[in-house]
PDB file of C-alpha atoms and ligand atoms in Angstrom:
ATOM      1  CA  MET N  26       0.000   0.000   0.000  1.00 97.00           C
ATOM      2  CA  THR N  27       1.287   3.453  -0.889  1.00 98.00           C
ATOM      3  CA  ARG N  28      -0.009   6.242   1.339  1.00 98.00           C
ATOM      4  CA  ILE N  29      -0.389   9.874   0.253  1.00 98.00           C
ATOM      5  CA  LEU N  30      -1.367  12.822   2.458  1.00 99.00           C
ATOM      6  CA  MET N  31      -2.685  16.194   1.219  1.00 99.00           C
ATOM      7  CA  VAL N  32      -2.108  19.144   3.583  1.00 99.00           C
ATOM      8  CA  CYS N  33      -3.443  22.721   3.743  1.00 98.00           C
ATOM      9  CA  LEU N  34      -4.137  25.144   6.602  1.00 98.00           C
ATOM     10  CA  GLY N  35      -7.717  24.380   7.636  1.00 98.00           C
ATOM     11  CA  ASN N  36      -8.285  20.969   5.975  1.00 98.00           C
ATOM     12  CA  ILE N  37     -11.685  22.190   4.804  1.00 98.00           C
ATOM     13  CA  CYS N  38     -11.084  23.851   1.399  1.00 98.00           C
ATOM     14  CA  ARG N  39      -8.020  22.773  -0.626  1.00 98.00           C
ATOM     15  CA  SER N  40      -6.736  19.494   0.810  1.00 99.00           C
ATOM     16  CA  PRO N  41     -10.191  17.811   0.930  1.00 99.00           C
ATOM     17  CA  LEU N  42     -10.512  18.577  -2.795  1.00 98.00           C
ATOM     18  CA  ALA N  43      -7.010  17.210  -3.441  1.00 99.00           C
ATOM     19  CA  GLU N  44      -7.859  14.062  -1.450  1.00 99.00           C
ATOM     20  CA  GLY N  45     -11.112  13.512  -3.342  1.00 99.00           C
ATOM     21  CA  ILE N  46      -9.544  14.160  -6.746  1.00 99.00           C
ATOM     22  CA  LEU N  47      -6.539  11.871  -6.226  1.00 98.00           C
ATOM     23  CA  LYS N  48      -8.784   9.109  -4.804  1.00 98.00           C
ATOM     24  CA  SER N  49     -10.835   9.274  -8.006  1.00 98.00           C
ATOM     25  CA  LYS N  50      -7.701   8.659 -10.109  1.00 98.00           C
ATOM     26  CA  LEU N  51      -6.140   5.740  -8.192  1.00 98.00           C
ATOM     27  CA  ASP N  52      -7.054   2.181  -7.216  1.00 97.00           C
ATOM     28  CA  SER N  53      -8.079   2.169  -3.542  1.00 97.00           C
ATOM     29  CA  SER N  54      -6.728  -1.358  -3.067  1.00 97.00           C
ATOM     30  CA  LYS N  55      -3.192  -0.062  -3.749  1.00 98.00           C
ATOM     31  CA  PHE N  56      -3.291   3.572  -2.629  1.00 98.00           C
ATOM     32  CA  GLU N  57      -4.525   5.152   0.585  1.00 98.00           C
ATOM     33  CA  ILE N  58      -5.134   8.905   0.430  1.00 98.00           C
ATOM     34  CA  ASP N  59      -5.950  11.211   3.321  1.00 98.00           C
ATOM     35  CA  SER N  60      -5.774  14.935   4.134  1.00 99.00           C
ATOM     36  CA  ALA N  61      -4.965  17.099   7.148  1.00 99.00           C
ATOM     37  CA  GLY N  62      -4.565  20.737   8.203  1.00 98.00           C
ATOM     38  CA  THR N  63      -1.628  22.496   9.816  1.00 98.00           C
ATOM     39  CA  SER N  64      -4.171  24.143  12.167  1.00 98.00           C
ATOM     40  CA  ASN N  65      -6.653  22.265  14.361  1.00 97.00           C
ATOM     41  CA  GLN N  66      -9.305  24.964  13.951  1.00 97.00           C
ATOM     42  CA  HIS N  67     -11.650  22.832  11.877  1.00 98.00           C
ATOM     43  CA  GLU N  68     -11.128  19.471  13.562  1.00 98.00           C
ATOM     44  CA  GLY N  69     -14.185  17.281  12.999  1.00 98.00           C
ATOM     45  CA  SER N  70     -15.700  19.670  10.429  1.00 98.00           C
ATOM     46  CA  LEU N  71     -17.113  18.787   7.043  1.00 98.00           C
ATOM     47  CA  PRO N  72     -15.287  20.277   4.055  1.00 98.00           C
ATOM     48  CA  ASP N  73     -16.348  23.847   3.217  1.00 98.00           C
ATOM     49  CA  GLN N  74     -19.700  23.891   1.405  1.00 98.00           C
ATOM     50  CA  ARG N  75     -18.046  25.463  -1.657  1.00 98.00           C
ATOM     51  CA  SER N  76     -15.507  22.617  -1.917  1.00 98.00           C
ATOM     52  CA  ILE N  77     -18.354  20.109  -1.561  1.00 98.00           C
ATOM     53  CA  GLU N  78     -20.221  21.902  -4.359  1.00 98.00           C
ATOM     54  CA  VAL N  79     -17.279  22.117  -6.777  1.00 98.00           C
ATOM     55  CA  ALA N  80     -16.383  18.455  -6.132  1.00 98.00           C
ATOM     56  CA  SER N  81     -20.002  17.477  -6.720  1.00 98.00           C
ATOM     57  CA  ASP N  82     -20.009  19.407 -10.032  1.00 98.00           C
ATOM     58  CA  HIS N  83     -17.233  17.000 -11.114  1.00 98.00           C
ATOM     59  CA  GLY N  84     -19.016  13.897  -9.829  1.00 98.00           C
ATOM     60  CA  LEU N  85     -17.029  13.604  -6.597  1.00 98.00           C
ATOM     61  CA  ASP N  86     -18.576  13.174  -3.147  1.00 98.00           C
ATOM     62  CA  ILE N  87     -16.242  14.452  -0.410  1.00 98.00           C
ATOM     63  CA  THR N  88     -18.847  14.579   2.370  1.00 98.00           C
ATOM     64  CA  ASP N  89     -17.335  11.533   4.119  1.00 98.00           C
ATOM     65  CA  GLN N  90     -14.299  13.687   5.018  1.00 98.00           C
ATOM     66  CA  ARG N  91     -13.769  15.441   8.367  1.00 98.00           C
ATOM     67  CA  GLY N  92     -11.081  17.974   9.254  1.00 98.00           C
ATOM     68  CA  ARG N  93      -8.126  16.858  11.328  1.00 98.00           C
ATOM     69  CA  PRO N  94      -4.769  18.373  12.263  1.00 98.00           C
ATOM     70  CA  PHE N  95      -1.455  17.216  10.797  1.00 98.00           C
ATOM     71  CA  THR N  96       0.715  15.451  13.407  1.00 98.00           C
ATOM     72  CA  ARG N  97       4.293  14.138  13.635  1.00 98.00           C
ATOM     73  CA  GLU N  98       2.836  10.610  13.392  1.00 98.00           C
ATOM     74  CA  ASP N  99       1.843  11.387   9.802  1.00 98.00           C
ATOM     75  CA  PHE N 100       5.512  11.258   8.793  1.00 98.00           C
ATOM     76  CA  LYS N 101       5.546   7.593   9.824  1.00 98.00           C
ATOM     77  CA  THR N 102       2.246   6.699   8.157  1.00 98.00           C
ATOM     78  CA  PHE N 103       2.590   8.430   4.787  1.00 98.00           C
ATOM     79  CA  ASP N 104       5.032   7.933   1.910  1.00 98.00           C
ATOM     80  CA  TYR N 105       4.263  11.242   0.165  1.00 98.00           C
ATOM     81  CA  ILE N 106       3.033  14.485   1.732  1.00 99.00           C
ATOM     82  CA  TYR N 107       1.781  17.170  -0.667  1.00 99.00           C
ATOM     83  CA  VAL N 108       1.300  20.659   0.738  1.00 99.00           C
ATOM     84  CA  MET N 109      -0.762  23.399  -0.887  1.00 98.00           C
ATOM     85  CA  ASP N 110       1.338  26.482  -0.124  1.00 98.00           C
ATOM     86  CA  THR N 111       4.694  27.679   1.135  1.00 98.00           C
ATOM     87  CA  SER N 112       3.463  28.374   4.656  1.00 98.00           C
ATOM     88  CA  ASN N 113       2.038  24.838   4.900  1.00 98.00           C
ATOM     89  CA  TYR N 114       5.472  23.665   3.728  1.00 98.00           C
ATOM     90  CA  GLU N 115       7.241  25.524   6.530  1.00 98.00           C
ATOM     91  CA  ASP N 116       4.714  24.403   9.156  1.00 98.00           C
ATOM     92  CA  VAL N 117       4.976  20.737   8.158  1.00 98.00           C
ATOM     93  CA  LEU N 118       8.783  20.804   7.925  1.00 98.00           C
ATOM     94  CA  ALA N 119       8.922  22.345  11.410  1.00 98.00           C
ATOM     95  CA  LEU N 120       7.519  19.038  12.742  1.00 98.00           C
ATOM     96  CA  ALA N 121       9.966  16.829  10.801  1.00 98.00           C
ATOM     97  CA  ASP N 122      12.566  14.931  12.841  1.00 97.00           C
ATOM     98  CA  THR N 123      14.683  13.384  10.100  1.00 98.00           C
ATOM     99  CA  GLN N 124      15.840  14.010   6.542  1.00 98.00           C
ATOM    100  CA  GLU N 125      13.646  11.072   5.505  1.00 98.00           C
ATOM    101  CA  ASP N 126      10.631  12.980   6.915  1.00 98.00           C
ATOM    102  CA  ARG N 127      11.620  16.163   5.064  1.00 98.00           C
ATOM    103  CA  ASP N 128      12.121  14.309   1.786  1.00 98.00           C
ATOM    104  CA  LYS N 129       8.471  13.193   1.836  1.00 98.00           C
ATOM    105  CA  VAL N 130       7.158  16.779   1.668  1.00 98.00           C
ATOM    106  CA  SER N 131       6.626  18.761  -1.523  1.00 98.00           C
ATOM    107  CA  LEU N 132       4.512  21.568  -2.927  1.00 98.00           C
ATOM    108  CA  ILE N 133       1.753  20.016  -5.015  1.00 99.00           C
ATOM    109  CA  LEU N 134       1.986  22.618  -7.819  1.00 98.00           C
ATOM    110  CA  ASN N 135       5.614  21.646  -8.456  1.00 98.00           C
ATOM    111  CA  LYS N 136       4.060  18.620 -10.213  1.00 98.00           C
ATOM    112  CA  ILE N 137       2.804  20.899 -12.994  1.00 98.00           C
ATOM    113  CA  PHE N 138       5.221  23.856 -12.578  1.00 98.00           C
ATOM    114  CA  PRO N 139       8.457  22.046 -11.661  1.00 98.00           C
ATOM    115  CA  GLY N 140      10.842  24.021  -9.485  1.00 98.00           C
ATOM    116  CA  GLU N 141       8.640  27.135  -9.390  1.00 98.00           C
ATOM    117  CA  ASN N 142       7.451  26.666  -5.781  1.00 98.00           C
ATOM    118  CA  GLU N 143       4.015  28.092  -6.612  1.00 98.00           C
ATOM    119  CA  SER N 144       1.214  27.991  -4.025  1.00 98.00           C
ATOM    120  CA  VAL N 145      -2.395  26.890  -4.467  1.00 98.00           C
ATOM    121  CA  PRO N 146      -4.199  30.119  -3.445  1.00 98.00           C
ATOM    122  CA  ASP N 147      -6.246  29.897  -0.260  1.00 97.00           C
ATOM    123  CA  PRO N 148      -9.832  30.288  -1.547  1.00 97.00           C
ATOM    124  CA  TYR N 149     -11.455  30.616   1.903  1.00 97.00           C
ATOM    125  CA  HIS N 150     -12.178  34.353   1.577  1.00 95.00           C
ATOM    126  CA  ASN N 151     -12.838  34.122  -2.157  1.00 91.00           C
ATOM    127  CA  SER N 152     -16.004  33.406  -4.159  1.00 94.00           C
ATOM    128  CA  ILE N 153     -16.963  30.061  -5.703  1.00 97.00           C
ATOM    129  CA  ASP N 154     -14.800  31.015  -8.724  1.00 97.00           C
ATOM    130  CA  GLY N 155     -11.719  30.745  -6.520  1.00 98.00           C
ATOM    131  CA  PHE N 156     -12.738  27.200  -5.604  1.00 98.00           C
ATOM    132  CA  LYS N 157     -13.259  26.348  -9.281  1.00 98.00           C
ATOM    133  CA  GLN N 158      -9.746  27.569 -10.102  1.00 98.00           C
ATOM    134  CA  VAL N 159      -8.298  25.587  -7.206  1.00 98.00           C
ATOM    135  CA  TYR N 160     -10.111  22.487  -8.463  1.00 98.00           C
ATOM    136  CA  GLN N 161      -8.509  22.824 -11.923  1.00 98.00           C
ATOM    137  CA  MET N 162      -4.979  23.261 -10.514  1.00 98.00           C
ATOM    138  CA  LEU N 163      -5.414  20.278  -8.213  1.00 98.00           C
ATOM    139  CA  ASP N 164      -6.924  18.145 -10.954  1.00 98.00           C
ATOM    140  CA  GLU N 165      -3.931  18.778 -13.235  1.00 98.00           C
ATOM    141  CA  SER N 166      -1.452  18.136 -10.420  1.00 99.00           C
ATOM    142  CA  CYS N 167      -3.236  14.947  -9.328  1.00 99.00           C
ATOM    143  CA  THR N 168      -3.223  13.649 -12.916  1.00 98.00           C
ATOM    144  CA  VAL N 169       0.586  13.882 -12.884  1.00 98.00           C
ATOM    145  CA  ILE N 170       0.847  12.353  -9.395  1.00 98.00           C
ATOM    146  CA  ALA N 171      -1.403   9.434 -10.387  1.00 98.00           C
ATOM    147  CA  GLN N 172       0.570   8.790 -13.597  1.00 98.00           C
ATOM    148  CA  GLU N 173       3.862   8.760 -11.695  1.00 98.00           C
ATOM    149  CA  LEU N 174       2.569   6.515  -8.923  1.00 97.00           C
ATOM    150  CA  GLU N 175       1.110   4.017 -11.354  1.00 94.00           C
ATOM    151  CA  LYS N 176       4.484   3.757 -13.121  1.00 91.00           C
ATOM    152  CA  SER N 177       6.460   3.218  -9.914  1.00 80.00           C
TER     153      SER N 177
HETATM  154  P1  4NP O 211      -7.864  25.587   3.563  1.00 65.78           P
HETATM  155  O1  4NP O 211      -8.612  26.991   3.668  1.00 65.78           O
HETATM  156  O2  4NP O 211      -6.521  25.761   4.250  1.00 65.78           O
HETATM  157  O3  4NP O 211      -7.733  25.365   2.104  1.00 65.78           O
HETATM  158  O4  4NP O 211      -8.742  24.563   4.256  1.00 65.78           O
HETATM  159  C1  4NP O 211      -8.815  27.664   4.874  1.00 65.78           C
HETATM  160  C2  4NP O 211      -9.873  27.323   5.683  1.00 65.78           C
HETATM  161  C3  4NP O 211     -10.095  28.008   6.859  1.00 65.78           C
HETATM  162  C4  4NP O 211      -9.250  29.044   7.219  1.00 65.78           C
HETATM  163  C5  4NP O 211      -8.181  29.372   6.414  1.00 65.78           C
HETATM  164  C6  4NP O 211      -7.964  28.682   5.244  1.00 65.78           C
HETATM  165  N1  4NP O 211      -9.495  29.767   8.410  1.00 65.78           N
HETATM  166  O5  4NP O 211      -8.758  30.736   8.664  1.00 65.78           O
HETATM  167  O6  4NP O 211     -10.430  29.440   9.158  1.00 65.78           O
END
């Protein structure tokens, strides 16, 4: 089993979309995908209604997901940790104990813009259009991730 974790700040807008999208592209008997937030502010919460709506527009149901904070334990559980933005990157790396932990973490948009260290914009204070744009970026990135994982 290969395990992949998607991380954002609240675990209600971006990473639940990334989790749902990547799940839809990979075989669940071989790949386990989860998401978490660097803050615990939305622990136990459903994804944001706008993420639920945009996912649903693409045939994905993400309403089984609940927010949870990222923990040090996640470095042991997961093989790949994709973060949405540069502050998530710093917050996750601050909890890493070893180089092996650090090597698991990367910015998800580097999959489609290699080496550019671009961030998925936080859509929380934006309109539904911001969520639609985030969905497209994550869909393209997850297509690349799924292709690479299926080859490995
Ligand atoms: P996310 O978006 O990190 O994509 O889940 C946010 C959700 C909530 C907050 C910030 C970002 N917040 O400040 O409550």
